[in-house]
Amino acid sequence: MAHEVNGARGEVALRAGGEDLVIAATMHGLAAVSTQLECKSLADLFERLSGVEVGATLAAIQCLTVRGDKIKALGKIKLKDFKACAAAFNAALSHHFEGDEGNDQAAEEAI
């Protein structure tokens, strides 16, 4: 059974290793992946995730999964799953780069 995905939160569905997962590019999760991979910049992290480097893919599934059995997925993942991983990582990362200006009215009222 697929898990509910909250797109407003930047969550993205991913099927890897025959498991349904939901990932989100949270700052904590991205920091964990970046540290694990010793990335020198956000561009380096983005390139490694979108290029589906094996180590980056496994680290991202471990650190960015918010729902689903990531341990089972990591135990059964195959190279054929990497195309779906690249698409999911790109979609999750793009959530941070979209032109979200937020609630300007509330921001002005808070000032």
Steps between C-alpha positions, in 0.01 A plus 500: 500500500637840401543762770328837507719773350482863618619693195465832682771380738720395210438129542546273199399138447778254416485128428840342557589141568134414460412722797278808499678790667437870547803726497539866587808717457496635855792717604595248770487214250698691237762591761530135600543390136748781433706412808496129422618567143740781602345737247669838470196693376129477430587471131718197577219338700243574227728359229568181693131443576370582152780293346387207714845419627461169684625625838297820472186308412533266796579788737204702372256213546633451852488870596210644298234229548214630713261205453546142395745223580832644386693205646308253282538729198876532552530123536325433169586802284614426145669714235169506309355702792751783452300677227206536741741611774645775277152628415390497866818671624469771233134558586575520873794736449306722260256574781775714656576686178147587388409868520306477825467854629300390802221703651596863431195637679579315823865605476403867467261476796773345715733797438 
